[in-house]
Amino acid sequence: MKFSKKVKSLVYGIDFTHGMRRALVSALILIYFLSLGFNVVAVTTLFAVSTLIMTFFEFPTGAVADYDSRKKSLMISYFLIFVSFLGIFLFTKFWFLAFFWILGDIGWTFSSGAQFAWAIDALGYARKKSKLVKLISESFIFEKSGHVIGGFIGFIIVAINFRFIWLLIALSYLFLFFISWRYMEERNFKPSKVPHNYLVKSLIKAKESFVYLIHKDNRELRALMLGGIISTITISAFFVCAPLLLTIVYGLGPEYVPGLYAVLGILAIVGPLIGRKVVHHRGFKSGLVIFFGIMGISIISMAYFNSLILAIVFLAVLLVVLAATDVVEDSALHHEFDSKIRASLGSLNSINWAIAHSVGVFLTGIGISTIGVINTLFVNGGLAFLTAIAFLIGLKNHTE
């Protein structure tokens, strides 16, 4: 097989698996934990604390990818995620579940930044905007396809036995581990022989990343990361609220939630294509401002109209727009990254994501307990508009 086709096939297969996992976890993990009798604040606090713990591993794991091997980093990631979901399948005690959930987040740090760092550098797409956007948009199409398949699988498995969802995810990542070991090659990447341990190496890469971020020529990157923090709080909060809105407020059975996500995910497959079109014709700035504006309208409308049917309609709009936004945001970031520290910059961005995600999930748990799901969603929609304003002010409208 031609090298470029093999790289793309691996990227698309990996993102398909990630999409399947994300569909099942976002739709079901909170409902599953609550079904075991745990308190919503305890569970959302666990999610928030786990994500904060994850931040401490981002730069050491980024150093593995930037110094030694992106392939090695990805294989470690897939194996740890396999163990994590196997543990969630096997145990029901809170502290065992907490341990394996945290292990999964740590495992993810070996992937964050490494996957696209490997693919973009192997293909030589770092400064080729059209090819870069095409690669990322196509990978998101496969990721959204994984959402669809995962949702349908979840609909079937939950009806049989809720716990087998986590075994399915575990086995899929064990499969990725062996596929990566067998077929992944690294080109245009040379390991750096630096006579330090990984702690020192990670500090070196952290310093290089921060210096790059604060450099006067990288204002656009700073704006993207700031907007990314607000957008992560917005999206993380929404995906805590959405299953509860559908099940508790509108009375949808929990077994129908992954099936609904799967059906709507079919529509979301067009999102990456929309994102790519907007980048080519309007640029990164316009795409992000427009998409987050639509996202804010959709979130507020879901809460305002007090209708399951309208909530599903606006959820469909939001999932399409979110898929488009992922392409625009990721492409804009990788367009600004330096290849020598691409994985470490990805880790820096993941730290921003982790902190913002923790804040969003924790405050959402408090919000649901104090002001309710509906009012929490209103606040959530306001944050989407704030994200649009941040990108409007911070970015130039490059269309070339």
mmCIF file of C-alpha atoms in Angstrom:
data_model
loop_
_atom_site.group_PDB
_atom_site.id
_atom_site.type_symbol
_atom_site.label_atom_id
_atom_site.label_comp_id
_atom_site.label_asym_id
_atom_site.label_seq_id
_atom_site.Cartn_x
_atom_site.Cartn_y
_atom_site.Cartn_z
ATOM 1 C CA MET A 1 0.000 0.000 0.000
ATOM 2 C CA LYS A 2 1.239 3.516 -0.815
ATOM 3 C CA PHE A 3 2.673 5.157 2.314
ATOM 4 C CA SER A 4 0.318 8.171 2.293
ATOM 5 C CA LYS A 5 -2.720 5.894 1.945
ATOM 6 C CA LYS A 6 -1.514 3.736 4.832
ATOM 7 C CA VAL A 7 -1.028 6.778 7.076
ATOM 8 C CA LYS A 8 -4.488 8.114 6.239
ATOM 9 C CA SER A 9 -6.090 4.700 6.717
ATOM 10 C CA LEU A 10 -4.576 4.449 10.187
ATOM 11 C CA VAL A 11 -5.624 7.999 11.104
ATOM 12 C CA TYR A 12 -9.181 7.406 9.898
ATOM 13 C CA GLY A 13 -9.433 4.059 11.684
ATOM 14 C CA ILE A 14 -8.118 5.544 14.919
ATOM 15 C CA ASP A 15 -10.551 8.465 14.736
ATOM 16 C CA PHE A 16 -13.432 6.087 13.956
ATOM 17 C CA THR A 17 -12.626 4.228 17.193
ATOM 18 C CA HIS A 18 -12.318 7.481 19.150
ATOM 19 C CA GLY A 19 -15.697 8.535 17.765
ATOM 20 C CA MET A 20 -17.331 5.304 18.861
ATOM 21 C CA ARG A 21 -15.877 5.675 22.358
ATOM 22 C CA ARG A 22 -16.894 9.330 22.649
ATOM 23 C CA ALA A 23 -20.456 8.616 21.528
ATOM 24 C CA LEU A 24 -20.896 5.897 24.129
ATOM 25 C CA VAL A 25 -19.143 7.729 26.959
ATOM 26 C CA SER A 26 -20.793 11.135 26.401
ATOM 27 C CA ALA A 27 -24.248 9.566 26.176
ATOM 28 C CA LEU A 28 -23.981 6.966 28.914
ATOM 29 C CA ILE A 29 -21.184 7.330 31.459
ATOM 30 C CA LEU A 30 -22.973 9.802 33.763
ATOM 31 C CA ILE A 31 -26.233 7.843 33.518
ATOM 32 C CA TYR A 32 -24.336 4.589 34.250
ATOM 33 C CA PHE A 33 -22.631 6.014 37.342
ATOM 34 C CA LEU A 34 -25.931 7.394 38.609
ATOM 35 C CA SER A 35 -27.587 4.008 37.983
ATOM 36 C CA LEU A 36 -25.083 2.501 40.435
ATOM 37 C CA GLY A 37 -26.420 4.843 43.122
ATOM 38 C CA PHE A 38 -23.705 7.509 43.131
ATOM 39 C CA ASN A 39 -24.491 11.209 43.707
ATOM 40 C CA VAL A 40 -24.350 13.531 40.662
ATOM 41 C CA VAL A 41 -21.985 15.985 42.398
ATOM 42 C CA ALA A 42 -19.659 13.141 43.438
ATOM 43 C CA VAL A 43 -19.540 11.842 39.868
ATOM 44 C CA THR A 44 -19.017 15.222 38.188
ATOM 45 C CA THR A 45 -16.363 16.020 40.803
ATOM 46 C CA LEU A 46 -14.597 12.756 39.914
ATOM 47 C CA PHE A 47 -14.671 13.717 36.224
ATOM 48 C CA ALA A 48 -13.279 17.173 37.021
ATOM 49 C CA VAL A 49 -10.529 15.914 39.354
ATOM 50 C CA SER A 50 -9.545 13.203 36.875
ATOM 51 C CA THR A 51 -9.115 15.765 34.126
ATOM 52 C CA LEU A 52 -6.988 17.966 36.384
ATOM 53 C CA ILE A 53 -4.782 14.975 37.252
ATOM 54 C CA MET A 54 -4.438 14.441 33.512
ATOM 55 C CA THR A 55 -2.783 17.853 33.123
ATOM 56 C CA PHE A 56 0.239 16.738 35.161
ATOM 57 C CA PHE A 57 0.970 14.050 32.574
ATOM 58 C CA GLU A 58 0.565 16.158 29.435
ATOM 59 C CA PHE A 59 4.112 17.465 29.032
ATOM 60 C CA PRO A 60 5.921 14.275 30.131
ATOM 61 C CA THR A 61 3.843 12.328 27.613
ATOM 62 C CA GLY A 62 4.357 15.035 25.002
ATOM 63 C CA ALA A 63 8.099 14.638 25.573
ATOM 64 C CA VAL A 64 7.800 10.928 24.746
ATOM 65 C CA ALA A 65 6.207 11.861 21.418
ATOM 66 C CA ASP A 66 8.551 14.767 20.536
ATOM 67 C CA TYR A 67 11.812 13.191 21.696
ATOM 68 C CA ASP A 68 11.453 9.454 21.169
ATOM 69 C CA SER A 69 8.512 8.172 19.153
ATOM 70 C CA ARG A 70 4.961 9.198 18.280
ATOM 71 C CA LYS A 71 4.220 5.526 17.577
ATOM 72 C CA LYS A 72 5.408 4.465 21.041
ATOM 73 C CA SER A 73 3.327 7.212 22.630
ATOM 74 C CA LEU A 74 0.167 6.121 20.796
ATOM 75 C CA MET A 75 0.661 2.441 21.649
ATOM 76 C CA ILE A 76 1.029 3.283 25.344
ATOM 77 C CA SER A 77 -2.159 5.342 25.109
ATOM 78 C CA TYR A 78 -4.236 2.588 23.562
ATOM 79 C CA PHE A 79 -3.051 -0.016 26.058
ATOM 80 C CA LEU A 80 -3.850 2.173 29.078
ATOM 81 C CA ILE A 81 -7.311 3.021 27.729
ATOM 82 C CA PHE A 82 -7.900 -0.714 27.207
ATOM 83 C CA VAL A 83 -7.041 -1.408 30.864
ATOM 84 C CA SER A 84 -9.163 1.554 31.996
ATOM 85 C CA PHE A 85 -12.405 0.441 30.369
ATOM 86 C CA LEU A 86 -11.780 -3.185 31.243
ATOM 87 C CA GLY A 87 -11.646 -2.072 34.880
ATOM 88 C CA ILE A 88 -14.853 -0.046 34.532
ATOM 89 C CA PHE A 89 -16.489 -3.181 33.102
ATOM 90 C CA LEU A 90 -15.248 -5.459 35.887
ATOM 91 C CA PHE A 91 -15.854 -3.295 38.986
ATOM 92 C CA THR A 92 -18.789 -1.368 40.464
ATOM 93 C CA LYS A 93 -17.295 0.088 43.658
ATOM 94 C CA PHE A 94 -16.851 3.872 43.419
ATOM 95 C CA TRP A 95 -13.142 4.026 44.271
ATOM 96 C CA PHE A 96 -12.246 1.238 41.828
ATOM 97 C CA LEU A 97 -14.213 3.012 39.117
ATOM 98 C CA ALA A 98 -12.507 6.286 40.041
ATOM 99 C CA PHE A 99 -9.058 4.677 39.700
ATOM 100 C CA PHE A 100 -9.776 3.204 36.273
ATOM 101 C CA TRP A 101 -11.469 6.385 35.047
ATOM 102 C CA ILE A 102 -8.387 8.410 36.015
ATOM 103 C CA LEU A 103 -6.133 5.799 34.358
ATOM 104 C CA GLY A 104 -8.079 6.285 31.118
ATOM 105 C CA ASP A 105 -7.550 10.050 31.249
ATOM 106 C CA ILE A 106 -3.831 9.523 31.829
ATOM 107 C CA GLY A 107 -3.780 7.113 28.896
ATOM 108 C CA TRP A 108 -5.344 9.768 26.699
ATOM 109 C CA THR A 109 -2.434 12.163 27.367
ATOM 110 C CA PHE A 110 -0.172 9.846 25.356
ATOM 111 C CA SER A 111 -2.500 10.401 22.356
ATOM 112 C CA SER A 112 -3.229 14.109 22.675
ATOM 113 C CA GLY A 113 -1.008 15.882 20.205
ATOM 114 C CA ALA A 114 0.788 12.693 19.153
ATOM 115 C CA GLN A 115 -1.676 11.347 16.577
ATOM 116 C CA PHE A 116 -1.833 14.379 14.317
ATOM 117 C CA ALA A 117 1.823 15.190 15.040
ATOM 118 C CA TRP A 118 2.687 11.758 13.637
ATOM 119 C CA ALA A 119 0.369 11.984 10.631
ATOM 120 C CA ILE A 120 1.041 15.618 9.640
ATOM 121 C CA ASP A 121 4.814 15.265 9.842
ATOM 122 C CA ALA A 122 4.831 11.835 8.175
ATOM 123 C CA LEU A 123 2.813 13.253 5.259
ATOM 124 C CA GLY A 124 4.685 16.578 5.193
ATOM 125 C CA TYR A 125 1.492 18.668 5.499
ATOM 126 C CA ALA A 126 2.671 21.117 8.191
ATOM 127 C CA ARG A 127 2.415 24.280 6.051
ATOM 128 C CA LYS A 128 0.128 23.033 3.290
ATOM 129 C CA LYS A 129 -3.153 24.590 4.401
ATOM 130 C CA SER A 130 -5.501 22.909 1.928
ATOM 131 C CA LYS A 131 -4.028 19.414 2.496
ATOM 132 C CA LEU A 132 -3.941 19.976 6.251
ATOM 133 C CA VAL A 133 -7.601 21.002 6.383
ATOM 134 C CA LYS A 134 -8.551 18.121 4.053
ATOM 135 C CA LEU A 135 -6.781 15.550 6.263
ATOM 136 C CA ILE A 136 -8.357 16.867 9.456
ATOM 137 C CA SER A 137 -11.834 17.237 7.947
ATOM 138 C CA GLU A 138 -11.746 13.695 6.556
ATOM 139 C CA SER A 139 -10.533 12.324 9.896
ATOM 140 C CA PHE A 140 -13.472 14.029 11.574
ATOM 141 C CA ILE A 141 -15.855 12.472 9.058
ATOM 142 C CA PHE A 142 -14.606 9.060 10.193
ATOM 143 C CA GLU A 143 -14.808 10.183 13.821
ATOM 144 C CA LYS A 144 -18.452 11.188 13.323
ATOM 145 C CA SER A 145 -19.094 7.878 11.554
ATOM 146 C CA GLY A 146 -17.768 6.204 14.686
ATOM 147 C CA HIS A 147 -20.260 8.292 16.656
ATOM 148 C CA VAL A 148 -23.067 6.883 14.526
ATOM 149 C CA ILE A 149 -21.991 3.240 14.756
ATOM 150 C CA GLY A 150 -21.205 3.603 18.458
ATOM 151 C CA GLY A 151 -24.635 5.042 19.124
ATOM 152 C CA PHE A 152 -26.418 2.188 17.388
ATOM 153 C CA ILE A 153 -24.245 -0.362 19.179
ATOM 154 C CA GLY A 154 -24.990 1.373 22.477
ATOM 155 C CA PHE A 155 -28.723 1.247 21.792
ATOM 156 C CA ILE A 156 -28.527 -2.535 21.330
ATOM 157 C CA ILE A 157 -26.085 -3.349 24.135
ATOM 158 C CA VAL A 158 -27.704 -1.178 26.817
ATOM 159 C CA ALA A 159 -30.969 -3.011 26.188
ATOM 160 C CA ILE A 160 -29.130 -6.284 26.894
ATOM 161 C CA ASN A 161 -26.629 -5.345 29.621
ATOM 162 C CA PHE A 162 -25.386 -1.809 30.364
ATOM 163 C CA ARG A 163 -21.940 -2.929 31.565
ATOM 164 C CA PHE A 164 -20.954 -4.630 28.290
ATOM 165 C CA ILE A 165 -20.576 -1.162 26.719
ATOM 166 C CA TRP A 166 -17.297 -0.717 28.588
ATOM 167 C CA LEU A 167 -15.984 -4.152 27.552
ATOM 168 C CA LEU A 168 -16.631 -3.242 23.907
ATOM 169 C CA ILE A 169 -14.602 -0.036 24.264
ATOM 170 C CA ALA A 170 -11.782 -1.914 26.025
ATOM 171 C CA LEU A 171 -11.484 -4.509 23.255
ATOM 172 C CA SER A 172 -11.565 -1.873 20.511
ATOM 173 C CA TYR A 173 -8.518 -0.132 22.029
ATOM 174 C CA LEU A 174 -6.680 -3.422 22.451
ATOM 175 C CA PHE A 175 -7.251 -3.880 18.710
ATOM 176 C CA LEU A 176 -5.834 -0.378 18.023
ATOM 177 C CA PHE A 177 -2.758 -1.266 20.078
ATOM 178 C CA PHE A 178 -1.942 -4.265 17.876
ATOM 179 C CA ILE A 179 -2.774 -2.453 14.616
ATOM 180 C CA SER A 180 -0.451 0.440 15.528
ATOM 181 C CA TRP A 181 2.329 -1.947 16.534
ATOM 182 C CA ARG A 182 2.048 -3.782 13.221
ATOM 183 C CA TYR A 183 1.478 -1.030 10.661
ATOM 184 C CA MET A 184 2.494 2.414 11.966
ATOM 185 C CA GLU A 185 5.693 3.909 10.485
ATOM 186 C CA GLU A 186 7.443 7.152 11.377
ATOM 187 C CA ARG A 187 8.914 9.271 8.596
ATOM 188 C CA ASN A 188 10.189 12.864 8.617
ATOM 189 C CA PHE A 189 10.783 12.423 12.342
ATOM 190 C CA LYS A 190 14.142 11.945 14.020
ATOM 191 C CA PRO A 191 14.364 10.990 17.704
ATOM 192 C CA SER A 192 16.286 13.571 19.737
ATOM 193 C CA LYS A 193 19.098 12.224 21.873
ATOM 194 C CA VAL A 194 19.054 14.505 24.911
ATOM 195 C CA PRO A 195 20.927 13.251 28.002
ATOM 196 C CA HIS A 196 18.107 13.843 30.486
ATOM 197 C CA ASN A 197 15.302 11.897 32.093
ATOM 198 C CA TYR A 198 11.722 12.437 30.982
ATOM 199 C CA LEU A 199 10.990 14.957 33.736
ATOM 200 C CA VAL A 200 13.800 17.248 32.538
ATOM 201 C CA LYS A 201 12.894 16.591 28.902
ATOM 202 C CA SER A 202 9.298 17.511 29.570
ATOM 203 C CA LEU A 203 10.361 20.736 31.282
ATOM 204 C CA ILE A 204 12.498 21.617 28.254
ATOM 205 C CA LYS A 205 9.572 21.052 25.895
ATOM 206 C CA ALA A 206 7.228 22.944 28.216
ATOM 207 C CA LYS A 207 9.585 25.924 28.166
ATOM 208 C CA GLU A 208 9.898 25.797 24.367
ATOM 209 C CA SER A 209 6.116 25.632 24.025
ATOM 210 C CA PHE A 210 5.455 28.571 26.348
ATOM 211 C CA VAL A 211 8.173 30.659 24.697
ATOM 212 C CA TYR A 212 6.615 29.913 21.314
ATOM 213 C CA LEU A 213 3.139 30.764 22.604
ATOM 214 C CA ILE A 214 4.098 34.155 24.074
ATOM 215 C CA HIS A 215 6.267 35.211 21.126
ATOM 216 C CA LYS A 216 5.003 38.444 19.606
ATOM 217 C CA ASP A 217 4.461 36.783 16.207
ATOM 218 C CA ASN A 218 2.054 34.198 17.630
ATOM 219 C CA ARG A 219 -0.883 36.378 18.678
ATOM 220 C CA GLU A 220 -3.245 34.243 16.592
ATOM 221 C CA LEU A 221 -2.232 31.106 18.473
ATOM 222 C CA ARG A 222 -2.875 32.812 21.815
ATOM 223 C CA ALA A 223 -6.325 33.885 20.631
ATOM 224 C CA LEU A 224 -7.108 30.351 19.462
ATOM 225 C CA MET A 225 -6.101 28.868 22.815
ATOM 226 C CA LEU A 226 -8.045 31.468 24.811
ATOM 227 C CA GLY A 227 -11.135 30.906 22.703
ATOM 228 C CA GLY A 228 -10.545 27.179 23.039
ATOM 229 C CA ILE A 229 -10.671 27.422 26.835
ATOM 230 C CA ILE A 230 -14.080 29.127 26.791
ATOM 231 C CA SER A 231 -15.382 26.771 24.101
ATOM 232 C CA THR A 232 -14.285 23.720 26.103
ATOM 233 C CA ILE A 233 -16.147 24.933 29.188
ATOM 234 C CA THR A 234 -19.202 25.459 26.969
ATOM 235 C CA ILE A 235 -19.118 22.069 25.239
ATOM 236 C CA SER A 236 -18.158 20.079 28.346
ATOM 237 C CA ALA A 237 -21.023 21.634 30.292
ATOM 238 C CA PHE A 238 -23.454 20.942 27.470
ATOM 239 C CA PHE A 239 -22.616 17.235 27.264
ATOM 240 C CA VAL A 240 -23.187 16.872 31.001
ATOM 241 C CA CYS A 241 -26.574 18.592 30.740
ATOM 242 C CA ALA A 242 -27.848 17.086 27.480
ATOM 243 C CA PRO A 243 -28.426 13.459 28.625
ATOM 244 C CA LEU A 244 -30.103 14.716 31.807
ATOM 245 C CA LEU A 245 -32.287 17.140 29.843
ATOM 246 C CA LEU A 246 -33.427 14.313 27.577
ATOM 247 C CA THR A 247 -33.965 11.695 30.294
ATOM 248 C CA ILE A 248 -34.972 13.594 33.445
ATOM 249 C CA VAL A 249 -36.679 16.698 32.027
ATOM 250 C CA TYR A 250 -38.195 15.290 28.818
ATOM 251 C CA GLY A 251 -38.657 11.670 29.980
ATOM 252 C CA LEU A 252 -36.662 9.849 27.296
ATOM 253 C CA GLY A 253 -35.550 6.355 28.396
ATOM 254 C CA PRO A 254 -31.753 6.086 28.927
ATOM 255 C CA GLU A 255 -31.499 3.205 26.430
ATOM 256 C CA TYR A 256 -32.724 5.573 23.701
ATOM 257 C CA VAL A 257 -30.027 8.226 24.272
ATOM 258 C CA PRO A 258 -27.134 6.495 22.406
ATOM 259 C CA GLY A 259 -29.558 5.500 19.635
ATOM 260 C CA LEU A 260 -30.667 9.123 19.307
ATOM 261 C CA TYR A 261 -27.045 10.281 19.205
ATOM 262 C CA ALA A 262 -26.401 7.717 16.474
ATOM 263 C CA VAL A 263 -29.306 8.899 14.299
ATOM 264 C CA LEU A 264 -28.317 12.536 14.718
ATOM 265 C CA GLY A 265 -24.699 11.560 14.158
ATOM 266 C CA ILE A 266 -25.605 10.615 10.595
ATOM 267 C CA LEU A 267 -26.453 14.269 10.021
ATOM 268 C CA ALA A 268 -23.284 15.363 11.824
ATOM 269 C CA ILE A 269 -21.146 13.567 9.221
ATOM 270 C CA VAL A 270 -21.711 16.542 6.891
ATOM 271 C CA GLY A 271 -20.284 18.872 9.559
ATOM 272 C CA PRO A 272 -16.598 18.396 8.648
ATOM 273 C CA LEU A 273 -17.420 19.075 4.991
ATOM 274 C CA ILE A 274 -19.185 22.284 5.995
ATOM 275 C CA GLY A 275 -16.207 23.256 8.130
ATOM 276 C CA ARG A 276 -13.784 22.661 5.256
ATOM 277 C CA LYS A 277 -15.921 24.724 2.847
ATOM 278 C CA VAL A 278 -16.140 27.620 5.288
ATOM 279 C CA VAL A 279 -12.363 27.629 5.868
ATOM 280 C CA HIS A 280 -11.693 27.755 2.124
ATOM 281 C CA HIS A 281 -14.201 30.539 1.422
ATOM 282 C CA ARG A 282 -14.369 32.554 4.649
ATOM 283 C CA GLY A 283 -11.274 31.694 6.693
ATOM 284 C CA PHE A 284 -10.764 30.411 10.227
ATOM 285 C CA LYS A 285 -12.122 33.509 11.992
ATOM 286 C CA SER A 286 -15.484 33.733 10.237
ATOM 287 C CA GLY A 287 -16.064 30.004 10.591
ATOM 288 C CA LEU A 288 -15.485 30.017 14.345
ATOM 289 C CA VAL A 289 -17.591 33.127 14.977
ATOM 290 C CA ILE A 290 -20.519 31.857 12.891
ATOM 291 C CA PHE A 291 -20.466 28.328 14.285
ATOM 292 C CA PHE A 292 -20.291 29.345 17.953
ATOM 293 C CA GLY A 293 -23.078 31.859 17.407
ATOM 294 C CA ILE A 294 -25.295 29.086 16.021
ATOM 295 C CA MET A 295 -24.234 26.841 18.898
ATOM 296 C CA GLY A 296 -25.373 29.431 21.460
ATOM 297 C CA ILE A 297 -28.768 29.787 19.783
ATOM 298 C CA SER A 298 -29.215 25.992 19.677
ATOM 299 C CA ILE A 299 -28.322 25.415 23.345
ATOM 300 C CA ILE A 300 -30.645 28.149 24.612
ATOM 301 C CA SER A 301 -33.448 26.951 22.324
ATOM 302 C CA MET A 302 -33.157 23.373 23.627
ATOM 303 C CA ALA A 303 -33.817 24.640 27.134
ATOM 304 C CA TYR A 304 -36.346 27.356 26.304
ATOM 305 C CA PHE A 305 -39.030 25.656 24.225
ATOM 306 C CA ASN A 306 -39.902 22.835 26.682
ATOM 307 C CA SER A 307 -40.394 20.291 23.885
ATOM 308 C CA LEU A 308 -38.652 16.952 23.335
ATOM 309 C CA ILE A 309 -39.115 17.220 19.564
ATOM 310 C CA LEU A 310 -37.603 20.713 19.362
ATOM 311 C CA ALA A 311 -34.816 19.687 21.741
ATOM 312 C CA ILE A 312 -33.903 16.866 19.350
ATOM 313 C CA VAL A 313 -34.012 19.253 16.361
ATOM 314 C CA PHE A 314 -31.702 21.761 18.027
ATOM 315 C CA LEU A 315 -29.449 18.940 19.272
ATOM 316 C CA ALA A 316 -29.089 17.843 15.639
ATOM 317 C CA VAL A 317 -28.134 21.375 14.589
ATOM 318 C CA LEU A 318 -25.639 21.600 17.425
ATOM 319 C CA LEU A 319 -23.965 18.268 16.587
ATOM 320 C CA VAL A 320 -23.544 19.300 12.939
ATOM 321 C CA VAL A 321 -22.113 22.679 13.917
ATOM 322 C CA LEU A 322 -19.843 21.119 16.538
ATOM 323 C CA ALA A 323 -18.433 18.721 13.931
ATOM 324 C CA ALA A 324 -17.725 21.670 11.636
ATOM 325 C CA THR A 325 -16.164 23.646 14.487
ATOM 326 C CA ASP A 326 -13.798 20.784 15.365
ATOM 327 C CA VAL A 327 -12.337 20.905 11.862
ATOM 328 C CA VAL A 328 -11.917 24.688 11.828
ATOM 329 C CA GLU A 329 -10.415 24.888 15.314
ATOM 330 C CA ASP A 330 -7.993 21.965 14.916
ATOM 331 C CA SER A 331 -6.880 23.097 11.462
ATOM 332 C CA ALA A 332 -6.274 26.640 12.701
ATOM 333 C CA LEU A 333 -4.182 25.363 15.616
ATOM 334 C CA HIS A 334 -2.032 23.007 13.539
ATOM 335 C CA HIS A 335 -1.546 25.776 10.975
ATOM 336 C CA GLU A 336 0.046 27.860 13.747
ATOM 337 C CA PHE A 337 2.084 25.058 15.377
ATOM 338 C CA ASP A 338 5.836 24.571 14.902
ATOM 339 C CA SER A 339 6.590 21.009 13.754
ATOM 340 C CA LYS A 340 9.603 20.649 16.072
ATOM 341 C CA ILE A 341 7.335 20.962 19.105
ATOM 342 C CA ARG A 342 4.018 20.004 17.497
ATOM 343 C CA ALA A 343 3.195 17.256 20.034
ATOM 344 C CA SER A 344 4.215 19.447 22.981
ATOM 345 C CA LEU A 345 2.103 22.354 21.714
ATOM 346 C CA GLY A 346 -0.697 19.823 21.376
ATOM 347 C CA SER A 347 -0.067 18.870 24.992
ATOM 348 C CA LEU A 348 -0.186 22.540 26.015
ATOM 349 C CA ASN A 349 -3.514 22.854 24.253
ATOM 350 C CA SER A 350 -4.688 19.669 25.977
ATOM 351 C CA ILE A 351 -3.745 21.147 29.359
ATOM 352 C CA ASN A 352 -5.906 24.166 28.532
ATOM 353 C CA TRP A 353 -8.666 21.767 27.505
ATOM 354 C CA ALA A 354 -8.288 19.672 30.664
ATOM 355 C CA ILE A 355 -8.460 22.637 33.030
ATOM 356 C CA ALA A 356 -11.408 24.136 31.151
ATOM 357 C CA HIS A 357 -13.161 20.764 30.990
ATOM 358 C CA SER A 358 -12.712 20.258 34.738
ATOM 359 C CA VAL A 359 -14.070 23.725 35.480
ATOM 360 C CA GLY A 360 -17.003 23.184 33.125
ATOM 361 C CA VAL A 361 -17.939 19.744 34.462
ATOM 362 C CA PHE A 362 -17.535 20.677 38.134
ATOM 363 C CA LEU A 363 -19.518 23.912 37.885
ATOM 364 C CA THR A 364 -22.166 22.169 35.801
ATOM 365 C CA GLY A 365 -22.652 19.580 38.545
ATOM 366 C CA ILE A 366 -23.078 22.415 41.056
ATOM 367 C CA GLY A 367 -25.372 24.264 38.655
ATOM 368 C CA ILE A 368 -27.624 21.255 38.088
ATOM 369 C CA SER A 369 -27.919 20.712 41.846
ATOM 370 C CA THR A 370 -28.696 24.371 42.633
ATOM 371 C CA ILE A 371 -30.449 26.046 39.681
ATOM 372 C CA GLY A 372 -31.485 22.971 37.672
ATOM 373 C CA VAL A 373 -30.685 21.608 34.226
ATOM 374 C CA ILE A 374 -32.678 24.229 32.296
ATOM 375 C CA ASN A 375 -31.065 27.291 33.878
ATOM 376 C CA THR A 376 -27.623 25.704 33.641
ATOM 377 C CA LEU A 377 -28.179 25.326 29.897
ATOM 378 C CA PHE A 378 -29.094 29.017 29.594
ATOM 379 C CA VAL A 379 -25.749 29.918 31.165
ATOM 380 C CA ASN A 380 -24.101 27.401 28.849
ATOM 381 C CA GLY A 381 -25.597 29.095 25.767
ATOM 382 C CA GLY A 382 -24.298 32.468 26.970
ATOM 383 C CA LEU A 383 -20.779 31.020 27.131
ATOM 384 C CA ALA A 384 -21.089 29.924 23.482
ATOM 385 C CA PHE A 385 -21.765 33.546 22.492
ATOM 386 C CA LEU A 386 -18.793 34.654 24.616
ATOM 387 C CA THR A 387 -16.610 32.178 22.690
ATOM 388 C CA ALA A 388 -17.745 33.689 19.390
ATOM 389 C CA ILE A 389 -16.844 37.170 20.674
ATOM 390 C CA ALA A 390 -13.379 35.973 21.769
ATOM 391 C CA PHE A 391 -12.614 34.663 18.266
ATOM 392 C CA LEU A 392 -14.113 37.783 16.650
ATOM 393 C CA ILE A 393 -11.784 40.054 18.611
ATOM 394 C CA GLY A 394 -8.672 37.864 18.656
ATOM 395 C CA LEU A 395 -8.290 36.500 15.125
ATOM 396 C CA LYS A 396 -7.515 37.964 11.736
ATOM 397 C CA ASN A 397 -9.665 36.724 8.878
ATOM 398 C CA HIS A 398 -7.115 34.851 6.766
ATOM 399 C CA THR A 399 -8.773 33.404 3.663
ATOM 400 C CA GLU A 400 -5.751 32.668 1.517
#
